[in-house]
Amino acid sequence: MKIHYTLDDSAARIPLSILSVDALWDRAAELKGAPGVKLVELTTQHLLNTGSSLTDELSNYLETGAPSDSDPYALRYCFTNRRQLEDLLRDLRETRPGLVALHQVAELFPLTFTEDLHLMLALTAVGCPAFGYVRTFKDSDNEEYNGLVVNLAQARPHLEDTLGQYSLDLLISVIRHGFFNHEAFLLAYAKYTYVTGRTPDKPADRLKDALMSRGIAWHLSYRHHAAFYNHFLQLGEQRLAECVTHFNTALAAARRKNPIDEPLEDAQQAHQRELYLDLAGYHVARTVAVAKGDDGLREAIVNGPDFFIEMYNTLGSPAIKLGKRG
């Protein structure tokens, strides 16, 4: 697989550098034409159901000294924290190209798979209040790209809320491995299964496929700081056994031809179910990788989820109960 990417910081660099209305209009063409800005605008407009452009919102802010009532691009937070965000952007720019390690994703797929995957990696200081998000879009030549956006304005709050600490080194690792590699692998794997005709359709097959794809994605996120994440996630034997048991129960239910109707899950229950799946998948992928390295993961990707689970069952515990396939 060939992963082509562009790393664009225009949605952070340009807004942070504009201090007046005159400066805005001097750079309006650059702002409107920047790929990263376009990606952030498209995503913000879609997610927040607004027609406002970043240029219009910046113009209003610079003329009035305050953001619009809706403030879809979170300009208030951006400019209140301008100095810190400028310093952070400068620090991250000094790490390039070390901020991207997508070769680690490409190397997990067989050499015979030569499809191209195009990614736009964008750093922003404005837009939707989320640390990272993914959006698929097409350029003027109708070429499909997948946009991966990191919002630097959310970086420190995100790490402190989710991991209980913040440092530049940790942020770089989270961006490089926890977001870019994680999401790129899921996109690459989806393309691989589509091109090879292995997209699962049955519920049990989809569940096993998710165990493998999400598990490997989390392994890519965590493997460079495994001890830290194992401690943070409290992945002791009891916790792992609980996750695998939950997966086995879900897999058995998915195999039933006429499953018993169950009450609809609320958001908390759905989140818990996904967490169990992710932790079980991570444990399986980590076990395979520790024993067989990337070669083992690549072999599993080529041969499919049943092979992945069977390989794990020969290496670790608790066992995933494959039962009857399908």
PDB file of C-alpha atoms in Angstrom, residues 27-248:
ATOM      1  CA  ARG A  27      -4.332  37.395   3.001  1.00  0.00           C
ATOM      2  CA  ALA A  28      -7.915  36.525   2.073  1.00  0.00           C
ATOM      3  CA  ALA A  29      -6.921  34.657  -1.099  1.00  0.00           C
ATOM      4  CA  GLU A  30      -4.307  32.637   0.789  1.00  0.00           C
ATOM      5  CA  LEU A  31      -6.798  31.836   3.527  1.00  0.00           C
ATOM      6  CA  LYS A  32      -9.513  30.737   1.128  1.00  0.00           C
ATOM      7  CA  GLY A  33      -7.152  28.649  -1.006  1.00  0.00           C
ATOM      8  CA  ALA A  34      -5.317  26.808   1.769  1.00  0.00           C
ATOM      9  CA  PRO A  35      -6.152  23.068   1.759  1.00  0.00           C
ATOM     10  CA  GLY A  36      -6.157  22.769   5.553  1.00  0.00           C
ATOM     11  CA  VAL A  37      -8.501  25.745   5.906  1.00  0.00           C
ATOM     12  CA  LYS A  38     -10.862  24.263   3.311  1.00  0.00           C
ATOM     13  CA  LEU A  39     -10.946  20.964   5.187  1.00  0.00           C
ATOM     14  CA  VAL A  40     -11.665  22.649   8.537  1.00  0.00           C
ATOM     15  CA  GLU A  41     -14.344  24.842   6.970  1.00  0.00           C
ATOM     16  CA  LEU A  42     -16.112  21.928   5.285  1.00  0.00           C
ATOM     17  CA  THR A  43     -16.105  19.918   8.491  1.00  0.00           C
ATOM     18  CA  THR A  44     -17.232  22.786  10.717  1.00  0.00           C
ATOM     19  CA  GLN A  45     -20.025  23.746   8.356  1.00  0.00           C
ATOM     20  CA  HIS A  46     -21.196  20.133   8.120  1.00  0.00           C
ATOM     21  CA  LEU A  47     -21.024  19.260  11.801  1.00  0.00           C
ATOM     22  CA  LEU A  48     -22.425  22.533  13.112  1.00  0.00           C
ATOM     23  CA  ASN A  49     -24.904  23.114  10.264  1.00  0.00           C
ATOM     24  CA  THR A  50     -23.623  26.593   9.494  1.00  0.00           C
ATOM     25  CA  GLY A  51     -22.909  28.434   6.272  1.00  0.00           C
ATOM     26  CA  SER A  52     -20.359  30.771   7.833  1.00  0.00           C
ATOM     27  CA  SER A  53     -16.880  30.792   6.368  1.00  0.00           C
ATOM     28  CA  LEU A  54     -13.768  31.249   8.456  1.00  0.00           C
ATOM     29  CA  THR A  55     -13.053  34.502   6.584  1.00  0.00           C
ATOM     30  CA  ASP A  56     -16.462  35.936   7.499  1.00  0.00           C
ATOM     31  CA  GLU A  57     -16.122  34.928  11.136  1.00  0.00           C
ATOM     32  CA  LEU A  58     -12.610  36.381  11.351  1.00  0.00           C
ATOM     33  CA  SER A  59     -13.772  39.613   9.748  1.00  0.00           C
ATOM     34  CA  ASN A  60     -16.573  39.983  12.276  1.00  0.00           C
ATOM     35  CA  TYR A  61     -14.230  39.210  15.180  1.00  0.00           C
ATOM     36  CA  LEU A  62     -11.556  41.677  14.092  1.00  0.00           C
ATOM     37  CA  GLU A  63     -14.091  44.450  13.404  1.00  0.00           C
ATOM     38  CA  THR A  64     -16.087  44.085  16.621  1.00  0.00           C
ATOM     39  CA  GLY A  65     -13.524  42.618  18.989  1.00  0.00           C
ATOM     40  CA  ALA A  66     -15.801  39.683  19.749  1.00  0.00           C
ATOM     41  CA  PRO A  67     -16.912  36.499  17.988  1.00  0.00           C
ATOM     42  CA  SER A  68     -20.388  36.012  16.573  1.00  0.00           C
ATOM     43  CA  ASP A  69     -23.048  34.613  18.901  1.00  0.00           C
ATOM     44  CA  SER A  70     -22.642  31.090  17.528  1.00  0.00           C
ATOM     45  CA  ASP A  71     -18.827  31.338  17.165  1.00  0.00           C
ATOM     46  CA  PRO A  72     -18.668  28.145  15.033  1.00  0.00           C
ATOM     47  CA  TYR A  73     -14.872  28.338  14.647  1.00  0.00           C
ATOM     48  CA  ALA A  74     -14.281  28.885  18.387  1.00  0.00           C
ATOM     49  CA  LEU A  75     -12.420  32.135  17.749  1.00  0.00           C
ATOM     50  CA  ARG A  76     -12.899  33.317  21.310  1.00  0.00           C
ATOM     51  CA  TYR A  77     -10.850  30.404  22.669  1.00  0.00           C
ATOM     52  CA  CYS A  78      -8.290  30.658  19.871  1.00  0.00           C
ATOM     53  CA  PHE A  79      -7.507  34.337  20.388  1.00  0.00           C
ATOM     54  CA  THR A  80      -7.749  34.231  24.174  1.00  0.00           C
ATOM     55  CA  ASN A  81      -4.985  31.605  24.062  1.00  0.00           C
ATOM     56  CA  ARG A  82      -3.137  33.007  21.030  1.00  0.00           C
ATOM     57  CA  ARG A  83       0.330  33.136  22.632  1.00  0.00           C
ATOM     58  CA  GLN A  84       0.209  29.538  23.913  1.00  0.00           C
ATOM     59  CA  LEU A  85      -1.100  28.263  20.572  1.00  0.00           C
ATOM     60  CA  GLU A  86       1.602  30.129  18.644  1.00  0.00           C
ATOM     61  CA  ASP A  87       4.257  28.543  20.857  1.00  0.00           C
ATOM     62  CA  LEU A  88       2.702  25.090  20.470  1.00  0.00           C
ATOM     63  CA  LEU A  89       2.479  25.403  16.688  1.00  0.00           C
ATOM     64  CA  ARG A  90       6.114  26.473  16.529  1.00  0.00           C
ATOM     65  CA  ASP A  91       7.158  23.507  18.669  1.00  0.00           C
ATOM     66  CA  LEU A  92       5.223  21.080  16.491  1.00  0.00           C
ATOM     67  CA  ARG A  93       6.577  22.541  13.261  1.00  0.00           C
ATOM     68  CA  GLU A  94      10.092  21.901  14.555  1.00  0.00           C
ATOM     69  CA  THR A  95       9.273  18.180  14.844  1.00  0.00           C
ATOM     70  CA  ARG A  96       8.369  17.799  11.169  1.00  0.00           C
ATOM     71  CA  PRO A  97       8.553  15.265   9.568  1.00  0.00           C
ATOM     72  CA  GLY A  98       8.725  13.398  12.871  1.00  0.00           C
ATOM     73  CA  LEU A  99       5.080  14.232  13.489  1.00  0.00           C
ATOM     74  CA  VAL A 100       4.110  11.670  10.843  1.00  0.00           C
ATOM     75  CA  ALA A 101       5.086   7.987  10.788  1.00  0.00           C
ATOM     76  CA  LEU A 102       2.581   6.536   8.332  1.00  0.00           C
ATOM     77  CA  HIS A 103       5.150   4.084   6.986  1.00  0.00           C
ATOM     78  CA  GLN A 104       4.347   2.076  10.125  1.00  0.00           C
ATOM     79  CA  VAL A 105       0.808   1.657   8.785  1.00  0.00           C
ATOM     80  CA  ALA A 106       1.781   0.899   5.188  1.00  0.00           C
ATOM     81  CA  GLU A 107       4.226  -1.804   6.316  1.00  0.00           C
ATOM     82  CA  LEU A 108       1.384  -3.838   7.846  1.00  0.00           C
ATOM     83  CA  PHE A 109      -0.077  -4.598   4.414  1.00  0.00           C
ATOM     84  CA  PRO A 110       1.358  -7.096   1.917  1.00  0.00           C
ATOM     85  CA  LEU A 111       3.747  -5.804  -0.745  1.00  0.00           C
ATOM     86  CA  THR A 112       1.395  -7.150  -3.397  1.00  0.00           C
ATOM     87  CA  PHE A 113      -1.275  -4.645  -2.299  1.00  0.00           C
ATOM     88  CA  THR A 114      -0.273  -1.531  -4.224  1.00  0.00           C
ATOM     89  CA  GLU A 115      -3.402   0.598  -3.881  1.00  0.00           C
ATOM     90  CA  ASP A 116      -2.970   4.293  -3.087  1.00  0.00           C
ATOM     91  CA  LEU A 117      -4.411   6.020  -0.029  1.00  0.00           C
ATOM     92  CA  HIS A 118      -4.476   9.827  -0.042  1.00  0.00           C
ATOM     93  CA  LEU A 119      -4.545  11.685   3.264  1.00  0.00           C
ATOM     94  CA  MET A 120      -4.702  15.347   4.171  1.00  0.00           C
ATOM     95  CA  LEU A 121      -3.279  15.862   7.664  1.00  0.00           C
ATOM     96  CA  ALA A 122      -4.311  19.235   9.020  1.00  0.00           C
ATOM     97  CA  LEU A 123      -3.348  21.146  12.149  1.00  0.00           C
ATOM     98  CA  THR A 124      -5.835  23.811  13.178  1.00  0.00           C
ATOM     99  CA  ALA A 125      -6.407  26.271  15.997  1.00  0.00           C
ATOM    100  CA  VAL A 126     -10.014  26.957  15.019  1.00  0.00           C
ATOM    101  CA  GLY A 127     -13.103  24.916  14.273  1.00  0.00           C
ATOM    102  CA  CYS A 128     -15.137  22.183  15.951  1.00  0.00           C
ATOM    103  CA  PRO A 129     -14.324  21.693  19.646  1.00  0.00           C
ATOM    104  CA  ALA A 130     -12.823  18.224  19.243  1.00  0.00           C
ATOM    105  CA  PHE A 131      -9.192  17.158  19.470  1.00  0.00           C
ATOM    106  CA  GLY A 132      -9.264  15.056  16.308  1.00  0.00           C
ATOM    107  CA  TYR A 133     -11.725  14.101  13.607  1.00  0.00           C
ATOM    108  CA  VAL A 134     -11.794  12.450  10.181  1.00  0.00           C
ATOM    109  CA  ARG A 135     -13.613  13.578   7.067  1.00  0.00           C
ATOM    110  CA  THR A 136     -13.639  12.260   3.491  1.00  0.00           C
ATOM    111  CA  PHE A 137     -13.706  14.835   0.693  1.00  0.00           C
ATOM    112  CA  LYS A 138     -12.845  15.275  -2.995  1.00  0.00           C
ATOM    113  CA  ASP A 139     -10.568  17.865  -4.570  1.00  0.00           C
ATOM    114  CA  SER A 140     -11.162  19.861  -7.760  1.00  0.00           C
ATOM    115  CA  ASP A 141      -9.993  16.893  -9.854  1.00  0.00           C
ATOM    116  CA  ASN A 142     -12.550  14.628  -8.123  1.00  0.00           C
ATOM    117  CA  GLU A 143      -9.728  12.768  -6.367  1.00  0.00           C
ATOM    118  CA  GLU A 144     -10.893  11.373  -3.031  1.00  0.00           C
ATOM    119  CA  TYR A 145      -8.934  12.306   0.068  1.00  0.00           C
ATOM    120  CA  ASN A 146      -9.394  11.529   3.704  1.00  0.00           C
ATOM    121  CA  GLY A 147      -8.834  14.482   5.972  1.00  0.00           C
ATOM    122  CA  LEU A 148      -7.420  13.943   9.475  1.00  0.00           C
ATOM    123  CA  VAL A 149      -7.676  17.101  11.551  1.00  0.00           C
ATOM    124  CA  VAL A 150      -5.947  17.850  14.873  1.00  0.00           C
ATOM    125  CA  ASN A 151      -7.282  20.869  16.755  1.00  0.00           C
ATOM    126  CA  LEU A 152      -4.383  22.319  18.748  1.00  0.00           C
ATOM    127  CA  ALA A 153      -6.772  24.492  20.750  1.00  0.00           C
ATOM    128  CA  GLN A 154      -8.123  21.276  22.262  1.00  0.00           C
ATOM    129  CA  ALA A 155      -4.737  19.586  22.749  1.00  0.00           C
ATOM    130  CA  ARG A 156      -3.968  20.377  26.366  1.00  0.00           C
ATOM    131  CA  PRO A 157      -7.578  19.972  27.642  1.00  0.00           C
ATOM    132  CA  HIS A 158      -7.896  16.680  25.760  1.00  0.00           C
ATOM    133  CA  LEU A 159      -4.735  15.132  27.197  1.00  0.00           C
ATOM    134  CA  GLU A 160      -5.438  16.353  30.709  1.00  0.00           C
ATOM    135  CA  ASP A 161      -9.026  15.069  30.591  1.00  0.00           C
ATOM    136  CA  THR A 162      -8.255  11.683  29.036  1.00  0.00           C
ATOM    137  CA  LEU A 163      -4.738  10.876  30.300  1.00  0.00           C
ATOM    138  CA  GLY A 164      -4.486  13.063  33.393  1.00  0.00           C
ATOM    139  CA  GLN A 165      -1.322  14.827  32.249  1.00  0.00           C
ATOM    140  CA  TYR A 166       0.171  16.964  29.510  1.00  0.00           C
ATOM    141  CA  SER A 167       3.591  17.353  27.953  1.00  0.00           C
ATOM    142  CA  LEU A 168       4.827  18.196  24.473  1.00  0.00           C
ATOM    143  CA  ASP A 169       6.384  14.745  24.061  1.00  0.00           C
ATOM    144  CA  LEU A 170       3.125  13.066  25.034  1.00  0.00           C
ATOM    145  CA  LEU A 171       1.151  15.282  22.651  1.00  0.00           C
ATOM    146  CA  ILE A 172       3.485  14.494  19.749  1.00  0.00           C
ATOM    147  CA  SER A 173       3.121  10.775  20.447  1.00  0.00           C
ATOM    148  CA  VAL A 174      -0.678  11.055  20.670  1.00  0.00           C
ATOM    149  CA  ILE A 175      -0.833  12.938  17.358  1.00  0.00           C
ATOM    150  CA  ARG A 176       1.665  10.682  15.538  1.00  0.00           C
ATOM    151  CA  HIS A 177       0.609   7.291  16.864  1.00  0.00           C
ATOM    152  CA  GLY A 178      -2.674   7.738  18.692  1.00  0.00           C
ATOM    153  CA  PHE A 179      -4.416   9.692  15.961  1.00  0.00           C
ATOM    154  CA  PHE A 180      -2.652   9.738  12.581  1.00  0.00           C
ATOM    155  CA  ASN A 181      -1.533   6.077  12.637  1.00  0.00           C
ATOM    156  CA  HIS A 182      -4.699   4.868  14.378  1.00  0.00           C
ATOM    157  CA  GLU A 183      -7.115   6.495  11.951  1.00  0.00           C
ATOM    158  CA  ALA A 184      -4.945   5.899   8.894  1.00  0.00           C
ATOM    159  CA  PHE A 185      -4.835   2.181   9.654  1.00  0.00           C
ATOM    160  CA  LEU A 186      -8.636   1.994   9.903  1.00  0.00           C
ATOM    161  CA  LEU A 187      -8.965   3.789   6.553  1.00  0.00           C
ATOM    162  CA  ALA A 188      -6.290   1.608   4.948  1.00  0.00           C
ATOM    163  CA  TYR A 189      -7.814  -1.589   6.328  1.00  0.00           C
ATOM    164  CA  ALA A 190     -11.274  -0.605   5.065  1.00  0.00           C
ATOM    165  CA  LYS A 191      -9.802  -0.032   1.605  1.00  0.00           C
ATOM    166  CA  TYR A 192      -7.923  -3.333   1.747  1.00  0.00           C
ATOM    167  CA  THR A 193     -11.008  -5.362   2.634  1.00  0.00           C
ATOM    168  CA  TYR A 194     -13.060  -3.547  -0.011  1.00  0.00           C
ATOM    169  CA  VAL A 195     -10.519  -4.080  -2.804  1.00  0.00           C
ATOM    170  CA  THR A 196      -9.937  -7.714  -1.864  1.00  0.00           C
ATOM    171  CA  GLY A 197     -13.684  -8.399  -1.612  1.00  0.00           C
ATOM    172  CA  ARG A 198     -13.574  -9.252   2.065  1.00  0.00           C
ATOM    173  CA  THR A 199     -15.945  -6.661   3.483  1.00  0.00           C
ATOM    174  CA  PRO A 200     -17.983  -8.587   6.090  1.00  0.00           C
ATOM    175  CA  ASP A 201     -21.773  -8.660   5.912  1.00  0.00           C
ATOM    176  CA  LYS A 202     -22.980 -11.041   8.644  1.00  0.00           C
ATOM    177  CA  PRO A 203     -23.188  -9.624  12.189  1.00  0.00           C
ATOM    178  CA  ALA A 204     -20.717 -12.138  13.642  1.00  0.00           C
ATOM    179  CA  ASP A 205     -18.246 -11.518  10.822  1.00  0.00           C
ATOM    180  CA  ARG A 206     -18.514  -7.759  11.305  1.00  0.00           C
ATOM    181  CA  LEU A 207     -17.851  -8.163  15.012  1.00  0.00           C
ATOM    182  CA  LYS A 208     -14.752 -10.293  14.443  1.00  0.00           C
ATOM    183  CA  ASP A 209     -13.572  -7.875  11.785  1.00  0.00           C
ATOM    184  CA  ALA A 210     -13.978  -4.989  14.239  1.00  0.00           C
ATOM    185  CA  LEU A 211     -12.029  -6.907  16.881  1.00  0.00           C
ATOM    186  CA  MET A 212      -9.081  -7.209  14.510  1.00  0.00           C
ATOM    187  CA  SER A 213      -9.157  -3.810  12.813  1.00  0.00           C
ATOM    188  CA  ARG A 214      -9.813  -1.774  15.937  1.00  0.00           C
ATOM    189  CA  GLY A 215      -7.469  -3.934  17.984  1.00  0.00           C
ATOM    190  CA  ILE A 216      -4.556  -3.382  15.607  1.00  0.00           C
ATOM    191  CA  ALA A 217      -5.381   0.333  15.413  1.00  0.00           C
ATOM    192  CA  TRP A 218      -5.185   0.610  19.208  1.00  0.00           C
ATOM    193  CA  HIS A 219      -1.970  -1.411  19.221  1.00  0.00           C
ATOM    194  CA  LEU A 220      -0.468   1.187  16.866  1.00  0.00           C
ATOM    195  CA  SER A 221      -1.660   3.907  19.244  1.00  0.00           C
ATOM    196  CA  TYR A 222      -0.256   2.371  22.403  1.00  0.00           C
ATOM    197  CA  ARG A 223       2.772   0.249  21.513  1.00  0.00           C
ATOM    198  CA  HIS A 224       5.401   2.974  21.900  1.00  0.00           C
ATOM    199  CA  HIS A 225       4.303   3.665  25.487  1.00  0.00           C
ATOM    200  CA  ALA A 226       2.791   0.288  26.347  1.00  0.00           C
ATOM    201  CA  ALA A 227       3.592   0.317  30.068  1.00  0.00           C
ATOM    202  CA  PHE A 228       2.010   3.746  30.517  1.00  0.00           C
ATOM    203  CA  TYR A 229      -1.194   2.804  28.708  1.00  0.00           C
ATOM    204  CA  ASN A 230      -1.465  -0.606  30.347  1.00  0.00           C
ATOM    205  CA  HIS A 231      -1.320   1.114  33.735  1.00  0.00           C
ATOM    206  CA  PHE A 232      -3.693   3.872  32.661  1.00  0.00           C
ATOM    207  CA  LEU A 233      -6.226   1.382  31.228  1.00  0.00           C
ATOM    208  CA  GLN A 234      -5.812  -0.933  34.231  1.00  0.00           C
ATOM    209  CA  LEU A 235      -5.240  -3.916  31.969  1.00  0.00           C
ATOM    210  CA  GLY A 236      -4.719  -6.561  34.608  1.00  0.00           C
ATOM    211  CA  GLU A 237      -5.839 -10.168  34.186  1.00  0.00           C
ATOM    212  CA  GLN A 238      -9.287  -9.532  35.677  1.00  0.00           C
ATOM    213  CA  ARG A 239      -9.962  -6.540  33.443  1.00  0.00           C
ATOM    214  CA  LEU A 240      -8.871  -8.391  30.314  1.00  0.00           C
ATOM    215  CA  ALA A 241     -10.919 -11.463  31.245  1.00  0.00           C
ATOM    216  CA  GLU A 242     -13.979  -9.243  31.641  1.00  0.00           C
ATOM    217  CA  CYS A 243     -13.437  -7.687  28.216  1.00  0.00           C
ATOM    218  CA  VAL A 244     -12.915 -11.038  26.458  1.00  0.00           C
ATOM    219  CA  THR A 245     -15.934 -12.554  28.209  1.00  0.00           C
ATOM    220  CA  HIS A 246     -18.055  -9.643  27.052  1.00  0.00           C
ATOM    221  CA  PHE A 247     -16.794 -10.097  23.484  1.00  0.00           C
ATOM    222  CA  ASN A 248     -17.495 -13.837  23.566  1.00  0.00           C
TER     223      ASN A 248
END
